[in-house]
Amino acid sequence: MNLHFNQSLAKNYHSEPQKVRVLSEAWVKENSYCTNCSAQSLAEFANNKPVADFYCENCNEQYELKSKKA
Ligand SMILES: [Zn+2]
């Protein structure tokens, strides 16, 4: 019984960072804007870009999701 319970906990804990990341990225795409040129939306880099997560298509300013480094 205890073993089964712990496995359930671990499963939930493991999936949480992914949920946060997905929600954070969705929020950025919906709500962000370029602070450099005030363009209304940012474009998303391909997955696993090491430096930045989003960039402005208008002026190429790059942005990073801070939560990723926690
Ligand atoms: Zn811009």
Coordinates of N, CA, C and O and ligand atoms in Angstrom, one line a residue:
M1 N 0.8 -1.2 0.0 CA 0.0 0.0 0.0 C 0.9 1.3 0.0 O 0.7 2.2 -0.8
N2 N 1.8 1.3 0.9 CA 2.7 2.5 1.0 C 3.5 2.7 -0.3 O 3.7 3.8 -0.8
L3 N 4.0 1.6 -0.8 CA 4.8 1.6 -2.1 C 3.9 2.2 -3.2 O 4.4 3.1 -4.0
H4 N 2.7 1.8 -3.3 CA 1.8 2.2 -4.3 C 1.6 3.7 -4.2 O 1.6 4.5 -5.1
F5 N 1.4 4.2 -2.9 CA 1.1 5.6 -2.6 C 2.3 6.4 -3.0 O 2.2 7.5 -3.7
N6 N 3.5 6.0 -2.7 CA 4.7 6.8 -3.0 C 4.9 6.9 -4.6 O 5.4 7.9 -5.1
Q7 N 4.6 5.8 -5.3 CA 4.7 5.9 -6.7 C 3.8 6.9 -7.3 O 4.2 7.6 -8.2
S8 N 2.6 7.0 -6.7 CA 1.7 8.0 -7.2 C 2.2 9.4 -7.0 O 2.1 10.3 -7.9
L9 N 2.8 9.6 -5.8 CA 3.3 11.0 -5.5 C 4.5 11.3 -6.5 O 4.5 12.4 -7.0
A10 N 5.3 10.4 -6.6 CA 6.5 10.6 -7.5 C 6.0 11.0 -8.9 O 6.6 11.8 -9.6
K11 N 5.0 10.3 -9.4 CA 4.5 10.5 -10.7 C 4.0 11.9 -10.9 O 4.3 12.6 -11.8
N12 N 3.2 12.4 -9.9 CA 2.7 13.7 -9.9 C 3.8 14.7 -9.9 O 3.8 15.7 -10.6
Y13 N 4.8 14.5 -9.0 CA 5.9 15.5 -8.9 C 6.7 15.5 -10.1 O 7.1 16.6 -10.6
H14 N 6.9 14.4 -10.8 CA 7.7 14.4 -12.0 C 7.0 15.2 -13.1 O 7.7 15.9 -13.9
S15 N 5.7 15.2 -13.2 CA 5.0 15.9 -14.3 C 4.9 17.4 -14.1 O 4.6 18.1 -15.0
E16 N 5.0 17.8 -12.9 CA 4.7 19.2 -12.5 C 5.6 20.2 -13.3 O 5.1 21.1 -13.9
P17 N 6.9 20.0 -13.3 CA 7.8 21.0 -14.1 C 7.4 21.1 -15.5 O 7.4 22.2 -16.1
Q18 N 7.0 20.0 -16.1 CA 6.5 20.1 -17.5 C 5.3 20.9 -17.7 O 5.1 21.7 -18.6
K19 N 4.3 20.7 -16.7 CA 3.1 21.5 -16.8 C 3.4 22.9 -16.7 O 2.9 23.8 -17.4
V20 N 4.3 23.3 -15.7 CA 4.6 24.7 -15.5 C 5.3 25.3 -16.7 O 4.9 26.4 -17.1
R21 N 6.1 24.5 -17.3 CA 6.8 25.0 -18.5 C 5.8 25.2 -19.7 O 5.9 26.2 -20.3
V22 N 5.0 24.3 -19.9 CA 4.0 24.4 -20.9 C 3.1 25.6 -20.7 O 2.9 26.4 -21.6
L23 N 2.6 25.7 -19.5 CA 1.8 26.9 -19.1 C 2.5 28.2 -19.3 O 2.0 29.2 -19.8
S24 N 3.8 28.2 -18.8 CA 4.6 29.5 -18.9 C 4.8 29.9 -20.4 O 4.6 31.0 -20.7
E25 N 5.1 28.9 -21.2 CA 5.3 29.2 -22.6 C 4.0 29.7 -23.3 O 4.0 30.6 -24.1
A26 N 2.9 29.1 -22.9 CA 1.7 29.5 -23.5 C 1.3 30.9 -23.0 O 0.9 31.7 -23.8
W27 N 1.6 31.2 -21.8 CA 1.4 32.6 -21.3 C 2.2 33.6 -22.0 O 1.7 34.7 -22.4
V28 N 3.5 33.3 -22.2 CA 4.4 34.2 -22.9 C 3.8 34.5 -24.3 O 3.8 35.6 -24.7
K29 N 3.4 33.5 -25.0 CA 3.0 33.6 -26.4 C 1.7 34.4 -26.4 O 1.5 35.2 -27.3
E30 N 0.9 34.3 -25.4 CA -0.4 35.0 -25.4 C -0.3 36.4 -24.9 O -1.0 37.3 -25.4
N31 N 0.6 36.7 -24.0 CA 0.6 37.9 -23.2 C 1.8 38.8 -23.4 O 1.8 40.0 -23.0
S32 N 2.9 38.3 -23.9 CA 4.1 39.0 -24.0 C 4.2 40.0 -25.1 O 3.4 39.9 -26.1
Y33 N 5.1 40.9 -25.0 CA 5.3 41.8 -26.2 C 6.8 42.2 -26.1 O 7.4 42.1 -25.0
C34 N 7.3 42.8 -27.2 CA 8.7 43.1 -27.2 C 8.9 44.5 -26.4 O 8.3 45.5 -26.8
T35 N 9.8 44.4 -25.4 CA 10.0 45.7 -24.7 C 11.0 46.6 -25.5 O 11.1 47.7 -25.1
N36 N 11.5 46.1 -26.5 CA 12.5 46.9 -27.3 C 11.8 47.7 -28.4 O 12.1 48.9 -28.6
C37 N 10.8 47.1 -29.1 CA 10.2 47.8 -30.2 C 8.7 47.8 -30.1 O 8.0 48.3 -30.9
S38 N 8.1 47.2 -29.0 CA 6.7 47.1 -28.7 C 5.9 46.3 -29.7 O 4.7 46.5 -29.8
A39 N 6.5 45.4 -30.4 CA 5.8 44.5 -31.2 C 4.9 43.6 -30.3 O 5.2 43.3 -29.1
Q40 N 3.7 43.2 -30.8 CA 2.7 42.6 -30.0 C 2.9 41.2 -29.6 O 2.3 40.6 -28.7
S41 N 3.8 40.5 -30.3 CA 3.9 39.1 -30.0 C 5.4 38.6 -30.3 O 6.1 39.2 -31.1
L42 N 5.8 37.6 -29.5 CA 7.1 37.1 -29.7 C 7.0 35.7 -30.3 O 6.1 35.0 -30.2
A43 N 8.0 35.4 -31.1 CA 8.1 34.1 -31.7 C 8.9 33.1 -30.9 O 9.8 33.5 -30.1
E44 N 8.6 31.8 -31.0 CA 9.2 30.8 -30.2 C 10.4 30.2 -30.9 O 10.2 29.8 -32.1
F45 N 11.5 30.0 -30.2 CA 12.6 29.3 -30.8 C 12.3 27.8 -30.9 O 11.4 27.3 -30.2
A46 N 13.0 27.1 -31.8 CA 12.9 25.7 -31.8 C 13.2 25.1 -30.4 O 14.0 25.7 -29.7
N47 N 12.8 24.0 -30.1 CA 13.0 23.4 -28.8 C 14.5 23.2 -28.5 O 15.3 23.0 -29.4
N48 N 14.9 23.4 -27.2 CA 16.2 23.1 -26.7 C 17.3 24.1 -27.2 O 18.5 23.8 -27.2
K49 N 16.8 25.3 -27.7 CA 17.8 26.3 -27.9 C 18.4 26.7 -26.5 O 17.7 26.9 -25.6
P50 N 19.7 26.7 -26.5 CA 20.4 26.9 -25.2 C 20.3 28.3 -24.6 O 20.3 28.5 -23.4
V51 N 20.2 29.3 -25.4 CA 20.3 30.7 -24.9 C 19.0 31.3 -24.6 O 18.7 31.8 -23.6
A52 N 18.1 31.3 -25.6 CA 16.8 32.0 -25.4 C 15.6 31.2 -25.8 O 15.8 30.2 -26.6
D53 N 14.4 31.6 -25.3 CA 13.2 30.8 -25.6 C 12.4 31.5 -26.7 O 11.7 30.8 -27.5
F54 N 12.4 32.8 -26.7 CA 11.6 33.6 -27.6 C 12.3 34.7 -28.2 O 13.3 35.2 -27.6
Y55 N 11.9 35.2 -29.3 CA 12.5 36.3 -29.9 C 11.5 37.2 -30.7 O 10.4 36.7 -31.0
C56 N 11.9 38.4 -30.9 CA 11.0 39.3 -31.6 C 11.3 39.2 -33.1 O 12.4 39.4 -33.5
E57 N 10.2 39.0 -33.8 CA 10.4 38.9 -35.3 C 10.7 40.2 -35.9 O 11.2 40.3 -37.0
N58 N 10.4 41.2 -35.2 CA 10.5 42.6 -35.7 C 11.9 43.1 -35.6 O 12.5 43.7 -36.5
C59 N 12.5 43.0 -34.4 CA 13.8 43.6 -34.1 C 14.9 42.5 -33.7 O 16.0 42.9 -33.3
N60 N 14.4 41.3 -33.5 CA 15.3 40.2 -33.2 C 15.8 40.2 -31.7 O 16.8 39.5 -31.4
E61 N 15.2 41.0 -30.9 CA 15.5 41.0 -29.5 C 15.1 39.6 -28.9 O 14.1 39.0 -29.3
Q62 N 16.0 39.0 -28.0 CA 15.8 37.7 -27.5 C 15.3 37.7 -26.1 O 15.8 38.5 -25.3
Y63 N 14.4 36.8 -25.8 CA 13.9 36.7 -24.4 C 14.0 35.3 -23.9 O 14.0 34.3 -24.7
E64 N 14.1 35.2 -22.6 CA 14.3 33.9 -21.9 C 13.3 33.7 -20.9 O 12.9 34.6 -20.1
L65 N 12.7 32.5 -20.8 CA 11.8 32.2 -19.7 C 12.6 31.9 -18.4 O 13.3 31.0 -18.3
K66 N 12.4 32.8 -17.4 CA 13.2 32.8 -16.2 C 13.0 31.5 -15.4 O 13.9 31.0 -14.8
S67 N 11.8 31.0 -15.5 CA 11.4 29.8 -14.7 C 12.2 28.6 -15.1 O 12.4 27.6 -14.3
K68 N 12.8 28.6 -16.3 CA 13.5 27.4 -16.8 C 14.7 27.2 -16.0 O 15.2 26.0 -15.9
K69 N 15.3 28.2 -15.4 CA 16.6 28.1 -14.8 C 16.6 27.8 -13.3 O 17.6 27.6 -12.7
A70 N 15.4 27.8 -12.8 CA 15.2 27.6 -11.3 C 15.8 26.3 -10.9 O 15.7 25.3 -11.6
Ligands
ZN1 ZN 11.1 43.9 -31.0

